[in-house]
PDB file of C-alpha atoms in Angstrom:
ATOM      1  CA  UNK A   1      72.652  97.176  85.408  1.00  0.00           C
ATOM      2  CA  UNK A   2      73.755  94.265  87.836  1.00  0.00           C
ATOM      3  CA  UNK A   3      73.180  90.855  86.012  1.00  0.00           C
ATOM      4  CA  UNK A   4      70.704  89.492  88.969  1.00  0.00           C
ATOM      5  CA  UNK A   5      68.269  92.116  87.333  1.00  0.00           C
ATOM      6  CA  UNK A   6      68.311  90.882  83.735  1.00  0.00           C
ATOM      7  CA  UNK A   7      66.039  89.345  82.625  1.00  0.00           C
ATOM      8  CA  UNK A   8      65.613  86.266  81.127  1.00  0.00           C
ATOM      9  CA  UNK A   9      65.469  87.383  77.614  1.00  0.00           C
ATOM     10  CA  UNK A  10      68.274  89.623  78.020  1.00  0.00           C
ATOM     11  CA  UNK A  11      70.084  86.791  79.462  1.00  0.00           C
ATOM     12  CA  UNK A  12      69.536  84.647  76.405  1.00  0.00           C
ATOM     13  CA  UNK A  13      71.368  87.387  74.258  1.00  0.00           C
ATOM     14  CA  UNK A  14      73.908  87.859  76.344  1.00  0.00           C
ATOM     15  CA  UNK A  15      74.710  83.984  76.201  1.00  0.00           C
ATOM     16  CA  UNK A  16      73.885  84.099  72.193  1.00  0.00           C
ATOM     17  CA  UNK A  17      76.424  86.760  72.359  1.00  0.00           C
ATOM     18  CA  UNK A  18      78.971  84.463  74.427  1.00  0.00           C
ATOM     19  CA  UNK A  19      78.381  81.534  71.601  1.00  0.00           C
ATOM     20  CA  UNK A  20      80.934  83.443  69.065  1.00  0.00           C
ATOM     21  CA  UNK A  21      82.326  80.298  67.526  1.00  0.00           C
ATOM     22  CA  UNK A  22      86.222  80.890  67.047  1.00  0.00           C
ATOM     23  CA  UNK A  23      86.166  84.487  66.319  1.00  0.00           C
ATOM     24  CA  UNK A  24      84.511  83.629  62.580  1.00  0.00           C
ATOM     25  CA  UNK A  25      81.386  85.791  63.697  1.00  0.00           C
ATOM     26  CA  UNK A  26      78.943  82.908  63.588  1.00  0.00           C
ATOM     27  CA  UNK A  27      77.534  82.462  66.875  1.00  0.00           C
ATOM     28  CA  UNK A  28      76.362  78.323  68.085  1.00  0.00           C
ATOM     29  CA  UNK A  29      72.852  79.585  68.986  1.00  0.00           C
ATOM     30  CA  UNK A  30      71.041  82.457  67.465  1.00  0.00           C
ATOM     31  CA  UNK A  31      69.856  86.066  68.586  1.00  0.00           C
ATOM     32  CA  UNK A  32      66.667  85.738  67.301  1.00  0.00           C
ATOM     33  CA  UNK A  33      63.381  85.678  69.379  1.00  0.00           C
ATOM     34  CA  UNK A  34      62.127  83.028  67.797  1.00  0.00           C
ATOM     35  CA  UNK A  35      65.433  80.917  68.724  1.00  0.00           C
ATOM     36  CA  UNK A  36      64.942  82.296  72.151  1.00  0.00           C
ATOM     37  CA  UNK A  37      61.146  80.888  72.449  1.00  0.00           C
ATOM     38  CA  UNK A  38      63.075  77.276  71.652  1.00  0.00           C
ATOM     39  CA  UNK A  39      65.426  77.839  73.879  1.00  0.00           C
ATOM     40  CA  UNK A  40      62.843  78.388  76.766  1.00  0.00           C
ATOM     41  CA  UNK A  41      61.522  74.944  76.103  1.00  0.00           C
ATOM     42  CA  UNK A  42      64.722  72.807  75.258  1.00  0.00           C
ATOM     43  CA  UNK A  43      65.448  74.319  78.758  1.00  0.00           C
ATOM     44  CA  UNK A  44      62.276  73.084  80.210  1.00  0.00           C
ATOM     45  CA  UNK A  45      63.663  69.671  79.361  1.00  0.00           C
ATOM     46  CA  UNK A  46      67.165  70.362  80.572  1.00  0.00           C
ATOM     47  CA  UNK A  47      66.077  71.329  83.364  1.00  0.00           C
ATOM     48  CA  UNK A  48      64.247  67.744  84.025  1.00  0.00           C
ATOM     49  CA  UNK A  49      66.834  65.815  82.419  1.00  0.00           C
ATOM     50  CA  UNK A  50      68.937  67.165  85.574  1.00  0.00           C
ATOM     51  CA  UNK A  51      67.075  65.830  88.256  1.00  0.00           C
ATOM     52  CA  UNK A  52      65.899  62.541  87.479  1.00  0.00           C
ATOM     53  CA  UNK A  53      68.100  59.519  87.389  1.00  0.00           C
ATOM     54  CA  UNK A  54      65.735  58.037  84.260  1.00  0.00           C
ATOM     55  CA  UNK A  55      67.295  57.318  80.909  1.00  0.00           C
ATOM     56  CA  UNK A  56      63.990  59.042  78.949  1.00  0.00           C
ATOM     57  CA  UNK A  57      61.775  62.012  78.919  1.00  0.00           C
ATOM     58  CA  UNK A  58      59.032  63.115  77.086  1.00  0.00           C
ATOM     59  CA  UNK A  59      58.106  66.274  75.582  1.00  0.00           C
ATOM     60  CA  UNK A  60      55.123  66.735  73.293  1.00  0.00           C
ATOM     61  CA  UNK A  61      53.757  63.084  73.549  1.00  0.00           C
ATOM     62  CA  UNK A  62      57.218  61.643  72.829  1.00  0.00           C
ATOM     63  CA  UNK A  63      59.723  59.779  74.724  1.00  0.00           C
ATOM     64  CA  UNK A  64      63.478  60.189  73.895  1.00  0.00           C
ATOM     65  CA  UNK A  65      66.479  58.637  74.948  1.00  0.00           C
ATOM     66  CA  UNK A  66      68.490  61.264  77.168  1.00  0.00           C
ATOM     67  CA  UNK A  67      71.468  62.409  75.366  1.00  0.00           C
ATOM     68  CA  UNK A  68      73.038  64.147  77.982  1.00  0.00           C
ATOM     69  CA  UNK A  69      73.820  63.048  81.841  1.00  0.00           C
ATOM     70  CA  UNK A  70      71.775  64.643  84.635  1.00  0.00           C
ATOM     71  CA  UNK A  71      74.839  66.039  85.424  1.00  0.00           C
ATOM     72  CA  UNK A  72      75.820  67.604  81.797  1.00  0.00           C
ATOM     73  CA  UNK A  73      72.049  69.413  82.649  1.00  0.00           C
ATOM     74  CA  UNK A  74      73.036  70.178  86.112  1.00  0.00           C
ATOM     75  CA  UNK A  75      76.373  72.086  84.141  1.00  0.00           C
ATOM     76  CA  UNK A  76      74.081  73.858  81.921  1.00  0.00           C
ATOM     77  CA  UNK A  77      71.543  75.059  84.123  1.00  0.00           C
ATOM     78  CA  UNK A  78      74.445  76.555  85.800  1.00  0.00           C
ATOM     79  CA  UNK A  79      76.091  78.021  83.033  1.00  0.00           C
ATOM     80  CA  UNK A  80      73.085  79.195  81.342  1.00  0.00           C
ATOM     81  CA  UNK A  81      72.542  81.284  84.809  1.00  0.00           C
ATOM     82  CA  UNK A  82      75.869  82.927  84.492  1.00  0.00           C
ATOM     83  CA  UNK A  83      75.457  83.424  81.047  1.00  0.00           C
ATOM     84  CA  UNK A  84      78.589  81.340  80.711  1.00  0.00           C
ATOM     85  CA  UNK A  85      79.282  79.120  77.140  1.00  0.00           C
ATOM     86  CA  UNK A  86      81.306  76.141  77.433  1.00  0.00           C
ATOM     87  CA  UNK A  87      81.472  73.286  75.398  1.00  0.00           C
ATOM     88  CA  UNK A  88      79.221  71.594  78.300  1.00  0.00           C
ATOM     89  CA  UNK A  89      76.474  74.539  77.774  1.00  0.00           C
ATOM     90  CA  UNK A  90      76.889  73.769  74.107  1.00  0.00           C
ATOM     91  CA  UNK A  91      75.343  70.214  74.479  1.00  0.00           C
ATOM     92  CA  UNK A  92      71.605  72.054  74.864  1.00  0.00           C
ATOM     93  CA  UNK A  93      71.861  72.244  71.141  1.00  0.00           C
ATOM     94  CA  UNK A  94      71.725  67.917  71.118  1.00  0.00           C
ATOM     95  CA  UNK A  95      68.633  68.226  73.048  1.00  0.00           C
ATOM     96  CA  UNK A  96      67.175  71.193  70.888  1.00  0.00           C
ATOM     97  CA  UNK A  97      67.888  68.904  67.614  1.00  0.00           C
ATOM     98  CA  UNK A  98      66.494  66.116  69.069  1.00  0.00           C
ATOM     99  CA  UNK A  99      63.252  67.625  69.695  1.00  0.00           C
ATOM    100  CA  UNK A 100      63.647  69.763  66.176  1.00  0.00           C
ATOM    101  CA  UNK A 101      63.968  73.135  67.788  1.00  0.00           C
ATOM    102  CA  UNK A 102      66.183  75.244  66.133  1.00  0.00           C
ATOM    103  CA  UNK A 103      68.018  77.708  68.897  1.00  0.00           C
TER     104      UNK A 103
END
């Protein structure tokens, strides 16, 4: 199947699957579906970290200080589309601890 037809779960695992951290068999973000439910919303925010030029956002009633640029989101947005994992897509895990989502 051609990857524009995936879907966005199957997307996640294929990017989950990408995460292999240095051939040890531990992956940087789980293949869970409950890690994929965070994802979705640590994404969310990602994806309005990358287009505003503000140095908060909020989520759930709270405001946090960005820790990534609107350009580290623009990256990941990108990356997370071609199921690519760099050490620029790894930074959604800052924004996942920051709002306690485990992914």
């Amino acid at each position: 199947m051609k990857m524009e037809n995936w879907g966005e779960y199957d997307r996640y695992l294929i990017l989950a699957d990408n995460s292999h951290a240095n051939n040890n068999g531990k992956h940087k973000i789980r293949d869970t579906y409950d890690s994929f439910l965070n994802y979705k919303i640590v994404m969310d925010v990602i994806n309005r970290i990358a287009f505003t030029d503000k140095s908060t956002y909020s989520y759930n009633n709270n405001i946090y200080n960005k820790k990534i640029t609107s350009e580290d989101a623009k990256k990941i947005v990108g990356n997370v589309l071609n199921c690519k994992w760099t050490s620029t897509t790894a930074k959604l895990k800052i924004v996942g601890y920051q709002l306690g989502l485990v992914i």
